[in-house]
Amino acid sequence: MIKFNHSGDKMKIYKAYKFRLYPNKIQQELINKTLGSTRFIYNTMLYEKEKLYKENKMTKQKFDCIKELPLLKQTYPWLMEVDSMALSTTIFDLGNAFKNFHRTKNYPKYKDKYSKNSYRTNYIKNIYKNKVYENIKLDIINKTITLPKLKNMKIRGYRKTKEIKGRIINATISKETNKYYVSVLYEQEIKEKNIIPKTIVGIDLGVKDLVITSFGEKYENKKYITKYENKIKNLQKWLSKKEKYSKNYYKIKNKIKETYKKLKNARNYTIHKITKEIVSANDLIITETIQIKKLIEKKEMSKYLSDASLSEIIRQLEYKSKWQNKHFYQIDTYYPSSQICSHCNNKNKELKDLNKRKWTCSKCNNENDRDINAAINIMWEGLINNTKLFT
Ligand SMILES: [Zn+2]
């Protein structure tokens, strides 16, 4: 996960590094206990919030919840055994879930054993009598991590350790099918440089070819990705025919989940390669803006899946550009990049059949490749809107 935060010419980048974690028996027990405790806090607070609202039409704020923690610890002493920071972070998460609910309409759900099994703890640094105390310590050389209450544990997994720098913000400990992981979030500060772009690329996004550049390069959608996409579509069809909540219904649901995971991995691999190549070769990267529709009907599944790929490409191009101090720009959604002839600038309004791979301009008679033509137009449109970069 990467996030940005600008202030002046300094930019803060947040990046998470995930490792496999090797806790011993006692440490495993404590992690499991912490997972259970955070779930307990989450559910208890959710229940209390709902009760207060039902009975008094009052909302409970997260700081009110935090204040109740000591009392809860008295009632349930086992809560004292686990990392207290993890408990308060859970309360903040619940608060955020309610905040997001107004926007996403996803009402916070009670957590059970099958919910996402993880907890987060924040980094704290104390200096006492010239001694530095830190609750999270990552030792890259010896491949160990120290976490609150857990002490030292072996880690494995992330190879490009030279990348890891900056200051630790928090750590998320998770358990997936009896394996333990830790994801450490770092904050890095980089100074933004204003480079004048020397190489500029326009990018058109598609289905058969995922990416088409204004240089005429095409990156096709890999067959194995389409294979997974089709499998999901078929499973969805099956699912709709099964009786809801029956044994088979869950069986297919699980299969869909598994295939999604495979699809995501395959897609990420391909997309990372494409975006890496484009960003390292260009200084100004211009793309279209695609609107992601929510999945409304099953028959829109394929559109939904390909949109997901395309929005991931845009997301990666954007953060990799920032990461490397390059420029990134998205043109307006309504810019008619596929109708304009990149040769003479004439708008071919009569051009309706967007499935045609090639078309001839009614004014200059130039034969245009649909996608490359669009990519060139996108490049020009981005260039016109970014002339300030060249001064
Ligand atoms: Zn023309």
Short mmCIF file of C-alpha atoms and ligand atoms in Angstrom, two decimals:
data_model
loop_
_atom_site.label_atom_id
_atom_site.label_comp_id
_atom_site.label_asym_id
_atom_site.label_seq_id
_atom_site.Cartn_x
_atom_site.Cartn_y
_atom_site.Cartn_z
CA MET A 1 0.00 0.00 0.00
CA ILE A 2 1.31 3.42 -0.90
CA LYS A 3 -0.19 6.77 0.03
CA PHE A 4 0.93 10.34 -0.48
CA ASN A 5 0.77 13.49 1.52
CA HIS A 6 1.98 16.82 0.16
CA SER A 7 3.13 19.84 2.10
CA GLY A 8 5.17 22.49 0.35
CA ASP A 9 7.86 20.92 -1.79
CA LYS A 10 8.12 17.97 0.57
CA MET A 11 6.12 14.86 -0.02
CA LYS A 12 5.50 12.08 2.42
CA ILE A 13 5.18 8.58 1.11
CA TYR A 14 3.66 5.72 3.08
CA LYS A 15 4.67 2.23 2.13
CA ALA A 16 3.93 -1.10 3.79
CA TYR A 17 6.33 -4.05 3.82
CA LYS A 18 4.90 -7.45 4.53
CA PHE A 19 6.85 -10.34 6.10
CA ARG A 20 6.07 -13.86 7.13
CA LEU A 21 6.30 -14.02 10.90
CA TYR A 22 7.63 -16.99 12.90
CA PRO A 23 6.31 -16.81 16.46
CA ASN A 24 7.08 -19.60 18.92
CA LYS A 25 4.27 -21.47 20.74
CA ILE A 26 3.94 -18.88 23.52
CA GLN A 27 4.03 -15.98 21.08
CA GLN A 28 1.42 -17.68 18.88
CA GLU A 29 -0.84 -17.99 21.87
CA LEU A 30 -0.46 -14.32 22.66
CA ILE A 31 -1.12 -13.28 19.07
CA ASN A 32 -4.26 -15.43 19.00
CA LYS A 33 -5.34 -13.91 22.29
CA THR A 34 -4.79 -10.40 20.92
CA LEU A 35 -6.77 -11.22 17.78
CA GLY A 36 -9.61 -12.49 19.96
CA SER A 37 -9.44 -9.46 22.27
CA THR A 38 -9.54 -6.89 19.48
CA ARG A 39 -12.51 -8.73 17.98
CA PHE A 40 -14.18 -8.70 21.38
CA ILE A 41 -13.59 -4.94 21.79
CA TYR A 42 -14.86 -4.25 18.28
CA ASN A 43 -18.05 -6.22 18.79
CA THR A 44 -18.68 -4.89 22.30
CA MET A 45 -18.28 -1.28 21.21
CA LEU A 46 -20.41 -1.83 18.14
CA TYR A 47 -23.13 -3.32 20.32
CA GLU A 48 -22.94 -0.44 22.83
CA LYS A 49 -23.06 2.12 20.04
CA GLU A 50 -26.14 0.52 18.54
CA LYS A 51 -27.82 0.20 21.93
CA LEU A 52 -27.23 3.83 22.80
CA TYR A 53 -28.56 4.91 19.45
CA LYS A 54 -31.66 2.71 19.65
CA GLU A 55 -32.54 3.75 23.17
CA ASN A 56 -31.51 7.39 23.26
CA LYS A 57 -30.84 8.33 19.66
CA MET A 58 -27.36 9.27 20.73
CA THR A 59 -24.10 8.53 19.00
CA LYS A 60 -21.08 7.42 20.87
CA GLN A 61 -17.84 8.99 19.71
CA LYS A 62 -14.58 7.07 19.55
CA PHE A 63 -13.03 9.03 22.41
CA ASP A 64 -15.96 8.08 24.64
CA CYS A 65 -15.24 4.47 23.73
CA ILE A 66 -11.53 4.86 24.48
CA LYS A 67 -12.39 6.20 27.93
CA GLU A 68 -14.33 3.03 28.65
CA LEU A 69 -11.36 0.77 27.99
CA PRO A 70 -9.98 0.80 31.57
CA LEU A 71 -13.37 -0.21 32.92
CA LEU A 72 -13.64 -3.04 30.43
CA LYS A 73 -10.19 -4.21 31.46
CA GLN A 74 -11.34 -4.40 35.06
CA THR A 75 -14.36 -6.47 34.10
CA TYR A 76 -12.36 -8.68 31.76
CA PRO A 77 -8.84 -8.92 33.21
CA TRP A 78 -7.57 -11.02 30.31
CA LEU A 79 -7.70 -7.85 28.21
CA MET A 80 -4.75 -6.63 30.25
CA GLU A 81 -2.56 -9.41 28.96
CA VAL A 82 -2.55 -8.11 25.40
CA ASP A 83 -1.09 -5.03 23.69
CA SER A 84 -3.29 -2.14 24.81
CA MET A 85 -2.43 -0.10 21.72
CA ALA A 86 -4.04 -2.81 19.58
CA LEU A 87 -7.26 -2.40 21.55
CA SER A 88 -7.47 1.36 21.12
CA THR A 89 -6.60 1.07 17.42
CA THR A 90 -9.59 -1.24 17.06
CA ILE A 91 -11.85 1.46 18.50
CA PHE A 92 -10.47 3.94 15.99
CA ASP A 93 -11.12 1.44 13.22
CA LEU A 94 -14.72 1.09 14.32
CA GLY A 95 -15.04 4.87 14.31
CA ASN A 96 -13.68 4.96 10.76
CA ALA A 97 -16.01 2.18 9.69
CA PHE A 98 -18.93 4.37 10.77
CA LYS A 99 -17.43 7.40 9.08
CA ASN A 100 -17.04 5.44 5.84
CA PHE A 101 -20.56 4.08 6.17
CA HIS A 102 -21.98 7.51 5.29
CA ARG A 103 -20.01 7.39 2.07
CA THR A 104 -19.98 3.71 1.06
CA LYS A 105 -23.24 2.54 2.65
CA ASN A 106 -21.42 -0.52 4.01
CA TYR A 107 -22.72 -0.80 7.55
CA PRO A 108 -20.07 -2.03 10.05
CA LYS A 109 -20.54 -5.75 10.63
CA TYR A 110 -19.93 -7.82 13.71
CA LYS A 111 -16.71 -9.81 13.46
CA ASP A 112 -16.58 -13.57 13.77
CA LYS A 113 -13.77 -16.10 13.50
CA TYR A 114 -14.06 -15.98 9.73
CA SER A 115 -13.59 -12.24 9.45
CA LYS A 116 -10.27 -10.76 8.49
CA ASN A 117 -7.99 -11.87 11.28
CA SER A 118 -5.62 -9.03 12.05
CA TYR A 119 -4.74 -6.31 14.54
CA ARG A 120 -2.73 -3.14 14.28
CA THR A 121 -0.45 -1.44 16.74
CA ASN A 122 1.11 2.02 16.53
CA TYR A 123 4.75 2.88 16.86
CA ILE A 124 5.80 4.66 20.04
CA LYS A 125 9.19 6.09 20.83
CA ASN A 126 10.26 7.22 24.30
CA ILE A 127 13.52 8.70 25.44
CA TYR A 128 14.17 8.24 29.13
CA LYS A 129 17.50 9.06 30.77
CA ASN A 130 19.18 9.16 27.35
CA LYS A 131 17.90 5.70 26.58
CA VAL A 132 15.67 5.21 23.57
CA TYR A 133 12.70 2.95 23.96
CA GLU A 134 10.74 1.79 20.89
CA ASN A 135 7.78 -0.59 20.96
CA ILE A 136 8.28 -1.75 17.34
CA LYS A 137 11.75 -2.54 16.08
CA LEU A 138 12.60 -4.05 12.72
CA ASP A 139 16.09 -5.48 12.35
CA ILE A 140 16.59 -5.98 8.63
CA ILE A 141 20.08 -7.44 8.90
CA ASN A 142 19.25 -10.13 11.44
CA LYS A 143 15.72 -10.54 10.05
CA THR A 144 13.88 -10.10 13.31
CA ILE A 145 11.09 -7.90 14.56
CA THR A 146 10.20 -6.76 18.06
CA LEU A 147 6.54 -6.11 18.70
CA PRO A 148 4.71 -4.90 21.83
CA LYS A 149 4.36 -7.67 24.42
CA LEU A 150 5.72 -10.22 21.95
CA LYS A 151 9.42 -9.42 21.97
CA ASN A 152 11.69 -10.84 19.29
CA MET A 153 10.51 -12.93 16.34
CA LYS A 154 12.10 -14.19 13.13
CA ILE A 155 10.77 -12.75 9.88
CA ARG A 156 11.17 -13.69 6.26
CA GLY A 157 9.92 -12.63 2.88
CA TYR A 158 10.74 -9.16 1.68
CA ARG A 159 13.77 -9.19 -0.61
CA LYS A 160 14.41 -5.58 -1.55
CA THR A 161 15.41 -4.60 1.97
CA LYS A 162 17.46 -1.63 0.75
CA GLU A 163 14.16 0.05 -0.08
CA ILE A 164 13.10 0.01 3.55
CA LYS A 165 13.86 3.36 5.14
CA GLY A 166 12.16 6.19 6.95
CA ARG A 167 10.22 5.95 10.16
CA ILE A 168 7.82 3.26 11.28
CA ILE A 169 4.18 4.34 11.68
CA ASN A 170 2.53 1.09 12.66
CA ALA A 171 2.54 -2.69 12.31
CA THR A 172 -0.33 -4.99 11.36
CA ILE A 173 -0.15 -8.57 12.59
CA SER A 174 -2.32 -11.06 10.75
CA LYS A 175 -3.11 -14.74 10.68
CA GLU A 176 -4.07 -16.48 7.45
CA THR A 177 -4.74 -20.22 7.52
CA ASN A 178 -2.40 -20.80 10.48
CA LYS A 179 0.40 -18.72 9.04
CA TYR A 180 1.40 -15.44 10.66
CA TYR A 181 2.37 -12.23 8.91
CA VAL A 182 3.43 -8.75 9.86
CA SER A 183 3.07 -5.70 7.67
CA VAL A 184 5.13 -2.68 8.71
CA LEU A 185 4.08 0.76 7.51
CA TYR A 186 6.88 3.26 6.91
CA GLU A 187 6.81 6.97 6.26
CA GLN A 188 9.41 8.44 3.96
CA GLU A 189 9.96 12.05 3.15
CA ILE A 190 11.13 12.98 -0.31
CA LYS A 191 11.81 16.34 -1.80
CA GLU A 192 9.86 17.08 -4.93
CA LYS A 193 11.98 18.20 -7.83
CA ASN A 194 10.50 20.03 -10.75
CA ILE A 195 11.88 18.21 -13.74
CA ILE A 196 11.07 19.46 -17.21
CA PRO A 197 9.64 16.49 -19.13
CA LYS A 198 11.75 15.31 -22.04
CA THR A 199 9.76 12.21 -22.90
CA ILE A 200 5.98 12.25 -23.01
CA VAL A 201 3.61 9.36 -23.48
CA GLY A 202 -0.16 9.17 -23.98
CA ILE A 203 -1.88 6.01 -22.85
CA ASP A 204 -5.10 4.49 -24.07
CA LEU A 205 -6.60 1.66 -22.03
CA GLY A 206 -8.49 -1.25 -23.50
CA VAL A 207 -9.67 -4.81 -23.09
CA LYS A 208 -7.83 -6.97 -25.64
CA ASP A 209 -4.78 -4.78 -25.38
CA LEU A 210 -4.62 -3.50 -21.86
CA VAL A 211 -2.35 -0.59 -22.68
CA ILE A 212 -1.68 1.16 -25.97
CA THR A 213 0.90 3.96 -26.01
CA SER A 214 1.18 6.98 -28.30
CA PHE A 215 4.46 5.43 -29.50
CA GLY A 216 2.38 2.59 -30.93
CA GLU A 217 3.35 -0.08 -28.37
CA LYS A 218 0.64 -2.49 -27.34
CA TYR A 219 0.59 -4.54 -24.14
CA GLU A 220 -1.92 -7.31 -24.52
CA ASN A 221 -4.13 -8.73 -21.81
CA LYS A 222 -2.50 -12.04 -20.94
CA LYS A 223 -4.40 -15.22 -21.71
CA TYR A 224 -4.18 -16.58 -18.18
CA ILE A 225 -5.88 -13.45 -16.89
CA THR A 226 -8.76 -13.88 -19.32
CA LYS A 227 -8.90 -17.52 -18.26
CA TYR A 228 -9.47 -16.57 -14.62
CA GLU A 229 -11.93 -13.86 -15.59
CA ASN A 230 -14.00 -16.35 -17.58
CA LYS A 231 -13.88 -18.85 -14.73
CA ILE A 232 -15.27 -16.26 -12.34
CA LYS A 233 -18.01 -15.37 -14.80
CA ASN A 234 -19.05 -19.03 -15.10
CA LEU A 235 -18.96 -19.58 -11.35
CA GLN A 236 -21.14 -16.50 -10.87
CA LYS A 237 -23.63 -17.96 -13.31
CA TRP A 238 -23.70 -21.23 -11.35
CA LEU A 239 -24.04 -19.42 -8.08
CA SER A 240 -27.14 -17.61 -9.26
CA LYS A 241 -28.78 -20.96 -9.97
CA LYS A 242 -28.01 -22.48 -6.59
CA GLU A 243 -30.28 -22.19 -3.63
CA LYS A 244 -29.06 -19.37 -1.42
CA TYR A 245 -27.12 -20.38 1.70
CA SER A 246 -27.12 -24.06 0.72
CA LYS A 247 -23.99 -26.19 1.01
CA ASN A 248 -23.24 -25.89 -2.71
CA TYR A 249 -23.85 -22.17 -2.61
CA TYR A 250 -20.99 -21.74 -0.12
CA LYS A 251 -18.82 -24.18 -2.01
CA ILE A 252 -19.08 -22.08 -5.17
CA LYS A 253 -18.69 -18.88 -3.22
CA ASN A 254 -15.41 -20.15 -1.84
CA LYS A 255 -14.26 -21.15 -5.31
CA ILE A 256 -15.02 -17.66 -6.55
CA LYS A 257 -12.99 -16.21 -3.69
CA GLU A 258 -10.05 -18.49 -4.53
CA THR A 259 -10.17 -17.66 -8.24
CA TYR A 260 -10.33 -13.96 -7.44
CA LYS A 261 -7.13 -14.31 -5.44
CA LYS A 262 -5.40 -16.10 -8.33
CA LEU A 263 -6.68 -13.50 -10.77
CA LYS A 264 -5.42 -10.69 -8.56
CA ASN A 265 -1.94 -12.20 -8.31
CA ALA A 266 -1.68 -12.87 -12.03
CA ARG A 267 -3.00 -9.44 -12.87
CA ASN A 268 -0.68 -7.68 -10.44
CA TYR A 269 2.35 -9.43 -11.89
CA THR A 270 1.49 -8.37 -15.45
CA ILE A 271 0.44 -4.86 -14.53
CA HIS A 272 3.50 -4.18 -12.41
CA LYS A 273 5.71 -5.08 -15.34
CA ILE A 274 3.83 -2.81 -17.74
CA THR A 275 3.67 0.21 -15.43
CA LYS A 276 7.31 -0.13 -14.43
CA GLU A 277 8.38 -0.07 -18.07
CA ILE A 278 6.24 2.94 -18.96
CA VAL A 279 7.19 5.06 -15.96
CA SER A 280 10.91 4.45 -16.22
CA ALA A 281 10.91 5.37 -19.93
CA ASN A 282 8.87 8.59 -19.68
CA ASP A 283 8.84 11.88 -17.74
CA LEU A 284 5.23 12.88 -18.35
CA ILE A 285 2.62 10.14 -18.37
CA ILE A 286 -0.88 10.99 -19.59
CA THR A 287 -3.86 8.67 -19.30
CA GLU A 288 -7.59 8.83 -19.76
CA THR A 289 -9.97 8.84 -16.82
CA ILE A 290 -12.13 5.77 -16.51
CA GLN A 291 -15.25 5.68 -14.44
CA ILE A 292 -15.63 2.55 -12.41
CA LYS A 293 -19.17 1.37 -12.33
CA LYS A 294 -20.41 -0.57 -9.38
CA LEU A 295 -21.25 -4.16 -10.07
CA ILE A 296 -24.99 -4.02 -10.60
CA GLU A 297 -25.85 -7.08 -12.59
CA LYS A 298 -24.10 -10.37 -13.17
CA LYS A 299 -23.90 -9.78 -16.89
CA GLU A 300 -21.74 -6.77 -16.24
CA MET A 301 -19.17 -8.99 -14.58
CA SER A 302 -16.68 -8.90 -17.45
CA LYS A 303 -16.90 -5.12 -17.64
CA TYR A 304 -16.36 -4.95 -13.91
CA LEU A 305 -13.30 -7.20 -14.05
CA SER A 306 -11.64 -5.35 -16.88
CA ASP A 307 -12.39 -2.02 -15.18
CA ALA A 308 -10.62 -3.34 -12.12
CA SER A 309 -7.52 -4.06 -14.20
CA LEU A 310 -7.62 -0.64 -15.80
CA SER A 311 -8.06 1.27 -12.58
CA GLU A 312 -5.17 -0.71 -11.09
CA ILE A 313 -2.99 0.32 -14.06
CA ILE A 314 -3.88 3.97 -13.51
CA ARG A 315 -3.26 3.67 -9.77
CA GLN A 316 0.18 2.17 -10.33
CA LEU A 317 1.16 4.65 -13.03
CA GLU A 318 0.24 7.46 -10.67
CA TYR A 319 2.13 6.27 -7.62
CA LYS A 320 5.14 5.04 -9.57
CA SER A 321 5.35 8.42 -11.30
CA LYS A 322 5.34 10.19 -7.95
CA TRP A 323 7.77 7.70 -6.55
CA GLN A 324 10.23 8.48 -9.33
CA ASN A 325 9.57 12.20 -9.43
CA LYS A 326 7.83 12.02 -12.81
CA HIS A 327 4.67 13.80 -13.88
CA PHE A 328 1.30 12.13 -14.16
CA TYR A 329 -1.86 13.60 -15.63
CA GLN A 330 -5.34 12.31 -16.40
CA ILE A 331 -7.43 13.96 -19.10
CA ASP A 332 -11.14 14.75 -18.76
CA THR A 333 -13.55 11.81 -19.01
CA TYR A 334 -15.52 13.46 -21.79
CA TYR A 335 -12.63 14.18 -24.10
CA PRO A 336 -13.52 12.35 -27.37
CA SER A 337 -10.10 10.73 -27.86
CA SER A 338 -11.44 8.01 -30.17
CA GLN A 339 -13.29 10.32 -32.58
CA ILE A 340 -10.61 12.90 -33.27
CA CYS A 341 -8.22 12.18 -36.14
CA SER A 342 -4.71 12.58 -34.69
CA HIS A 343 -3.47 13.38 -38.21
CA CYS A 344 -5.62 16.45 -39.05
CA ASN A 345 -7.51 17.13 -35.79
CA ASN A 346 -10.92 16.68 -37.47
CA LYS A 347 -13.64 15.33 -35.20
CA ASN A 348 -15.29 12.36 -36.96
CA LYS A 349 -18.70 12.62 -35.35
CA GLU A 350 -20.19 9.94 -37.58
CA LEU A 351 -17.75 7.42 -36.10
CA LYS A 352 -20.01 5.29 -33.94
CA ASP A 353 -18.81 1.72 -34.23
CA LEU A 354 -16.04 1.74 -31.65
CA ASN A 355 -15.33 -1.95 -32.26
CA LYS A 356 -13.69 -1.26 -35.60
CA ARG A 357 -9.94 -1.60 -35.21
CA LYS A 358 -9.18 0.80 -38.04
CA TRP A 359 -11.05 3.76 -39.50
CA THR A 360 -10.53 6.33 -42.23
CA CYS A 361 -10.78 10.03 -41.51
CA SER A 362 -13.52 11.75 -43.52
CA LYS A 363 -11.42 14.86 -43.95
CA CYS A 364 -7.83 13.81 -44.60
CA ASN A 365 -8.45 10.17 -45.55
CA ASN A 366 -5.79 8.99 -43.16
CA GLU A 367 -6.26 5.42 -42.00
CA ASN A 368 -6.15 5.45 -38.20
CA ASP A 369 -5.49 2.53 -35.87
CA ARG A 370 -8.30 3.03 -33.33
CA ASP A 371 -6.20 2.62 -30.19
CA ILE A 372 -2.94 4.24 -31.23
CA ASN A 373 -4.89 7.21 -32.61
CA ALA A 374 -6.65 7.59 -29.25
CA ALA A 375 -3.34 7.34 -27.36
CA ILE A 376 -1.82 10.11 -29.52
CA ASN A 377 -4.85 12.33 -28.89
CA ILE A 378 -4.61 11.68 -25.16
CA MET A 379 -0.96 12.67 -25.29
CA TRP A 380 -1.73 15.99 -27.05
CA GLU A 381 -4.64 16.79 -24.76
CA GLY A 382 -2.43 16.22 -21.70
CA LEU A 383 0.35 18.27 -23.20
CA ILE A 384 -1.94 21.26 -23.86
CA ASN A 385 -3.12 21.15 -20.24
CA ASN A 386 0.39 20.98 -18.83
CA THR A 387 2.32 23.64 -20.67
CA LYS A 388 3.35 25.12 -17.31
CA LEU A 389 5.65 22.13 -16.79
CA PHE A 390 7.84 23.29 -19.65
CA THR A 391 8.59 26.78 -18.41
ZN ZN B 1 -7.87 13.33 -40.47
#
